[in-house]
Coordinates of C-alpha atoms in Angstrom, one line a residue:
X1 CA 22.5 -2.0 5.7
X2 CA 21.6 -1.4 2.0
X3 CA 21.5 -4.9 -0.1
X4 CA 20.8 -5.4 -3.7
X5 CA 17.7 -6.4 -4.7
X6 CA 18.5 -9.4 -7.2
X7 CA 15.0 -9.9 -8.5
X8 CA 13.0 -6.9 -9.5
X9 CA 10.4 -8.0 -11.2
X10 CA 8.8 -9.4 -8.1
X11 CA 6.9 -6.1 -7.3
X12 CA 4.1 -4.8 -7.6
X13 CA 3.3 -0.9 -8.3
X14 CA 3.2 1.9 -5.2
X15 CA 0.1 2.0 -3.6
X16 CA -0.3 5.8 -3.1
X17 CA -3.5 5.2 -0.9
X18 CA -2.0 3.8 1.9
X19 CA -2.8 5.7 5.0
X20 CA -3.5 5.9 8.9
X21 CA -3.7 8.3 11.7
X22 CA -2.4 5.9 14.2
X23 CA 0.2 7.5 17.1
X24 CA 2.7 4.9 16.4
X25 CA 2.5 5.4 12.6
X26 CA 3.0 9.2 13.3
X27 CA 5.9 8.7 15.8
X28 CA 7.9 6.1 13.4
X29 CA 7.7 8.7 10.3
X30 CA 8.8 11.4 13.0
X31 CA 11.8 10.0 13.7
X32 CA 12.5 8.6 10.3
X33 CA 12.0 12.5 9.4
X34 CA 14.0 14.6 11.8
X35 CA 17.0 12.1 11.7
X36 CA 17.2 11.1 8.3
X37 CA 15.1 13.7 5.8
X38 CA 14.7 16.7 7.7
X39 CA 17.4 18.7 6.9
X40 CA 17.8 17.9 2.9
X41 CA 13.9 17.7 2.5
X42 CA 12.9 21.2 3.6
X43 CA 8.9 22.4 3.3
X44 CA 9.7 26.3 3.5
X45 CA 10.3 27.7 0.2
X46 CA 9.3 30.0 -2.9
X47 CA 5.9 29.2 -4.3
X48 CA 2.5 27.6 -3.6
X49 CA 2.4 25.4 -0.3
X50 CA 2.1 22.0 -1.3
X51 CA -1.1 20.2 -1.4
X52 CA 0.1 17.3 1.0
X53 CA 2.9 18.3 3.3
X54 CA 6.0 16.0 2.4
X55 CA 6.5 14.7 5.9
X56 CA 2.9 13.2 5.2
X57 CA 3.9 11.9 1.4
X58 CA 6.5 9.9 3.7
X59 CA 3.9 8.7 5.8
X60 CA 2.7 6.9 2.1
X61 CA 5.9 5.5 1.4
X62 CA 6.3 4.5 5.1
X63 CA 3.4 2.6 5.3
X64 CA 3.3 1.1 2.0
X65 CA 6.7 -0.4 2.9
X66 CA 5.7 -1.5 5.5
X67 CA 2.8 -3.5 4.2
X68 CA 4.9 -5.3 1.0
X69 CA 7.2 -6.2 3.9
X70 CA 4.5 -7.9 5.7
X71 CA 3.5 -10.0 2.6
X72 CA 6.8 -10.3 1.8
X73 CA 10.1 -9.3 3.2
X74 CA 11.7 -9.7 -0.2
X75 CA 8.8 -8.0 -2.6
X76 CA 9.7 -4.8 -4.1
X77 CA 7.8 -1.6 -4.8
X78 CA 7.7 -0.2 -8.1
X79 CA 7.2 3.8 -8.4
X80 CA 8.2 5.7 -10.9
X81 CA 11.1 8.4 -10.9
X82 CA 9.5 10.5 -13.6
X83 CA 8.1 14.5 -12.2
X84 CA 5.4 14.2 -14.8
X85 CA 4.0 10.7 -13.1
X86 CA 3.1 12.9 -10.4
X87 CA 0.0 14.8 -11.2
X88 CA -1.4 16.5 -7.9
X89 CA -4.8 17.1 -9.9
X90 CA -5.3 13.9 -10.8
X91 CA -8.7 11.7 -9.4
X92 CA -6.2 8.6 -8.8
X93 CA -4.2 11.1 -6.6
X94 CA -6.6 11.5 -3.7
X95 CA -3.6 12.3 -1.1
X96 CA -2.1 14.7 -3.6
X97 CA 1.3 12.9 -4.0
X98 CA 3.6 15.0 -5.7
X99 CA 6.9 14.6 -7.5
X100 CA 8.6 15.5 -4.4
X101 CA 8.1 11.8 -3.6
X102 CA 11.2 11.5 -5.7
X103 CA 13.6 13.3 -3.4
X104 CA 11.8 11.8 -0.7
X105 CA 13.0 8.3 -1.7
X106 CA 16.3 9.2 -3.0
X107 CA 17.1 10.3 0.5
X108 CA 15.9 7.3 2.2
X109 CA 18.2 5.0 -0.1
X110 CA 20.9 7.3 0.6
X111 CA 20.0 7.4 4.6
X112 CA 20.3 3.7 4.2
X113 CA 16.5 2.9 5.1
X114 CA 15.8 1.3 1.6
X115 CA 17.1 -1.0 -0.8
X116 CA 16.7 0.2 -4.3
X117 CA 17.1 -0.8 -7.9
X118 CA 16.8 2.1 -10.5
X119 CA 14.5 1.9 -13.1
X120 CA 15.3 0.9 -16.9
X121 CA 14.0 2.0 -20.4
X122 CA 15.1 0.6 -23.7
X123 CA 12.4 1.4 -26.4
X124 CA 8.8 2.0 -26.3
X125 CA 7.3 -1.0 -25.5
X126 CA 10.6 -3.0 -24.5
X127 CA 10.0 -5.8 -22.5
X128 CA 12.9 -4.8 -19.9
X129 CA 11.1 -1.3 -19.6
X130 CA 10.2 -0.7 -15.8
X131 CA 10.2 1.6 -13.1
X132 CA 12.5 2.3 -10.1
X133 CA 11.8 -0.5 -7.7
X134 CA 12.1 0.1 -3.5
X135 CA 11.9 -2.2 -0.4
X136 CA 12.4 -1.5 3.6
X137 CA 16.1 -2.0 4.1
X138 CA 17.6 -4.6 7.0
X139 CA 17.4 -1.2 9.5
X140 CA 13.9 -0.2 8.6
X141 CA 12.7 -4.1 8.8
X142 CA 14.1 -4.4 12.0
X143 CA 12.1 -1.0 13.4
X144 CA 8.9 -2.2 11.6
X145 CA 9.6 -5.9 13.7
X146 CA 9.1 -3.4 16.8
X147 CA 6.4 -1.3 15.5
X148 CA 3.5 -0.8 17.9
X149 CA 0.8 -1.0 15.3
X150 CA -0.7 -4.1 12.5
X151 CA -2.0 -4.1 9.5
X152 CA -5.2 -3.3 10.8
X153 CA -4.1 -0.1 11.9
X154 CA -3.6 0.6 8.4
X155 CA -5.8 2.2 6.1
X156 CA -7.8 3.7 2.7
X157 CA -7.4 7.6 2.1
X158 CA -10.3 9.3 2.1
X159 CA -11.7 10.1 -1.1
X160 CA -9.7 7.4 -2.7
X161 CA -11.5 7.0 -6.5
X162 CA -12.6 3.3 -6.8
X163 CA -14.0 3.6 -10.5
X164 CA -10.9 3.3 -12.3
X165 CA -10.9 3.6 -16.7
X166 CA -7.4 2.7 -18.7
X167 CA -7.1 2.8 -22.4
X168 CA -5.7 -0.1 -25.1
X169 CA -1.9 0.7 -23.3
X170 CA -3.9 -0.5 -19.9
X171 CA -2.7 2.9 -18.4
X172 CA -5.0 4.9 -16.5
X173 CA -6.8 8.0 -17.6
X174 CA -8.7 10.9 -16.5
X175 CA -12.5 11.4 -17.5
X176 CA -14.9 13.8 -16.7
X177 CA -17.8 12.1 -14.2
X178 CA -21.5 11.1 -16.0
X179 CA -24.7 9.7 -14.4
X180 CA -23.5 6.5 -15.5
X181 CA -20.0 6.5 -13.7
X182 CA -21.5 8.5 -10.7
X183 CA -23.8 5.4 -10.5
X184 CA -20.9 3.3 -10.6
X185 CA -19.2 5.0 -7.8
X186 CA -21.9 4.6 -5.3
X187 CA -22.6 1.3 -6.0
X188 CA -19.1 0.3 -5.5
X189 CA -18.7 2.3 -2.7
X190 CA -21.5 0.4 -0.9
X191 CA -20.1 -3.1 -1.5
X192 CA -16.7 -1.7 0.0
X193 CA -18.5 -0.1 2.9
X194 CA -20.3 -3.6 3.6
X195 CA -16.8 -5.5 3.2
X196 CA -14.9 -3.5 5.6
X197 CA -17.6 -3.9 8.1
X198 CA -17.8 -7.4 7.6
X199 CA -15.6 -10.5 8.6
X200 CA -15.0 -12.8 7.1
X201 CA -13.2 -15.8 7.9
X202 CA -12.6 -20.0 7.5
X203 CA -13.1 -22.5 10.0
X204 CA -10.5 -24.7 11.3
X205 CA -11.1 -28.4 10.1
X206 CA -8.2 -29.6 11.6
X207 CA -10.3 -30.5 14.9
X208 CA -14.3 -32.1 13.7
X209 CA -16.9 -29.5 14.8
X210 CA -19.5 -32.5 15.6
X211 CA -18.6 -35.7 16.6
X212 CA -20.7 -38.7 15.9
X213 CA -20.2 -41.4 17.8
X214 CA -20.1 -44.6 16.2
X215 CA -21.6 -47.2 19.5
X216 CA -25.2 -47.4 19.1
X217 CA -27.1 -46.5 22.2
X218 CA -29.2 -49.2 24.2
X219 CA -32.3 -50.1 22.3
X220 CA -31.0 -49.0 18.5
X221 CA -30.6 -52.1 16.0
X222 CA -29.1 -49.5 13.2
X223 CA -32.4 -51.0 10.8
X224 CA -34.4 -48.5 8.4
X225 CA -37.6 -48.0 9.2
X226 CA -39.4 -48.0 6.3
X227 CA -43.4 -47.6 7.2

């Protein structure tokens, strides 16, 4: 079942990083493949073979579906519906994601396995501009509820560029690499190596780690001794 989704500003944009080699992962996109895409998204054809094979660019929408539904059944996914958003080249496109993501999605709203709410575009600059916004429909929730893998089992690609420049419209852009950014790279790269070995985590103060009792015992008079 397809529903409307009444507020879509509460999104946030396509994370195009997403990824995992987990069995489960890999069976749920086969089946959303061969019974929903497979016949209407076909990767035999004239020209170059695509960088990233589309069943895998599913396996990015998939999983990033899956994780806004895990924050938040009713949070939305922004991507935009625009071919020339999808540069294969690009360093912010480590997985190679091409503008056959657009089909891709088109097919799964029509299959029934997303909601969707189409982008809009006034003026330049309009505050109402935004881009096509997506979310796991009732049927796709209801296979994620069964879905024999977490969060954990979920993912950064590899090669994923973690020094990220944008210009005055707070757009990204493409550079070419220096010591300085190279410098960058690693150093960032080592503080995200040390937090994904690391855990982190908050003890419970709902039950007192040390208790202190508060009966003296036998020979204490509860005086400072001051020499």
């Amino acid at each position: 079942m397809v529903n409307q989704i009444k507020n879509p500003w509460h999104s946030r944009p396509i994370d195009v990083h997403r990824w995992s080699d987990h069995p489960e992962v890999r069976d749920l996109v086969d089946r959303i493949w061969e019974g929903f895409l497979g016949e209407t998204i076909t990767e035999r054809g004239p020209g170059p073979k695509p960088r990233m094979g589309f069943r895998k660019q599913l396996r990015v929408v998939i999983l990033d579906l899956y994780v806004a539904w895990l924050d938040d059944p009713e949070l939305s996914i922004g991507v935009s519906m625009s071919v020339n958003s999808w540069d294969t080249n690009s360093r912010y496109n480590a997985l190679h994601i091409s503008k056959k993501i657009i089909p891709i999605i088109k097919e799964l709203h029509e299959k029934g396995l997303i909601d969707l709410s189409k982008g809009s575009y006034g003026s330049p600059g309009a505050k109402g501009n935004r881009t096509t916004r997506i979310r796991a429909s009732e049927e796709l929730q209801g296979w994620f509820a069964k879905a024999k893998f977490e969060r954990d089992d979920i993912g950064r690609a590899e090669g994923e560029e973690v020094v990220v420049l944008k210009g005055d419209s707070n757009k990204q852009i493409d550079y070419e690499d220096t010591p300085e950014t190279r410098g960058w790279r690693e150093d960032l790269q080592a503080y995200n190596d040390l937090i994904a070995n690391s855990f982190v985590d908050i003890p419970s103060l709902q039950e007192p780690t040390l208790e202190i009792s508060k009966e003296l015992p036998p020979g204490a008079t509860g005086d400072i001794d001051e020499s």
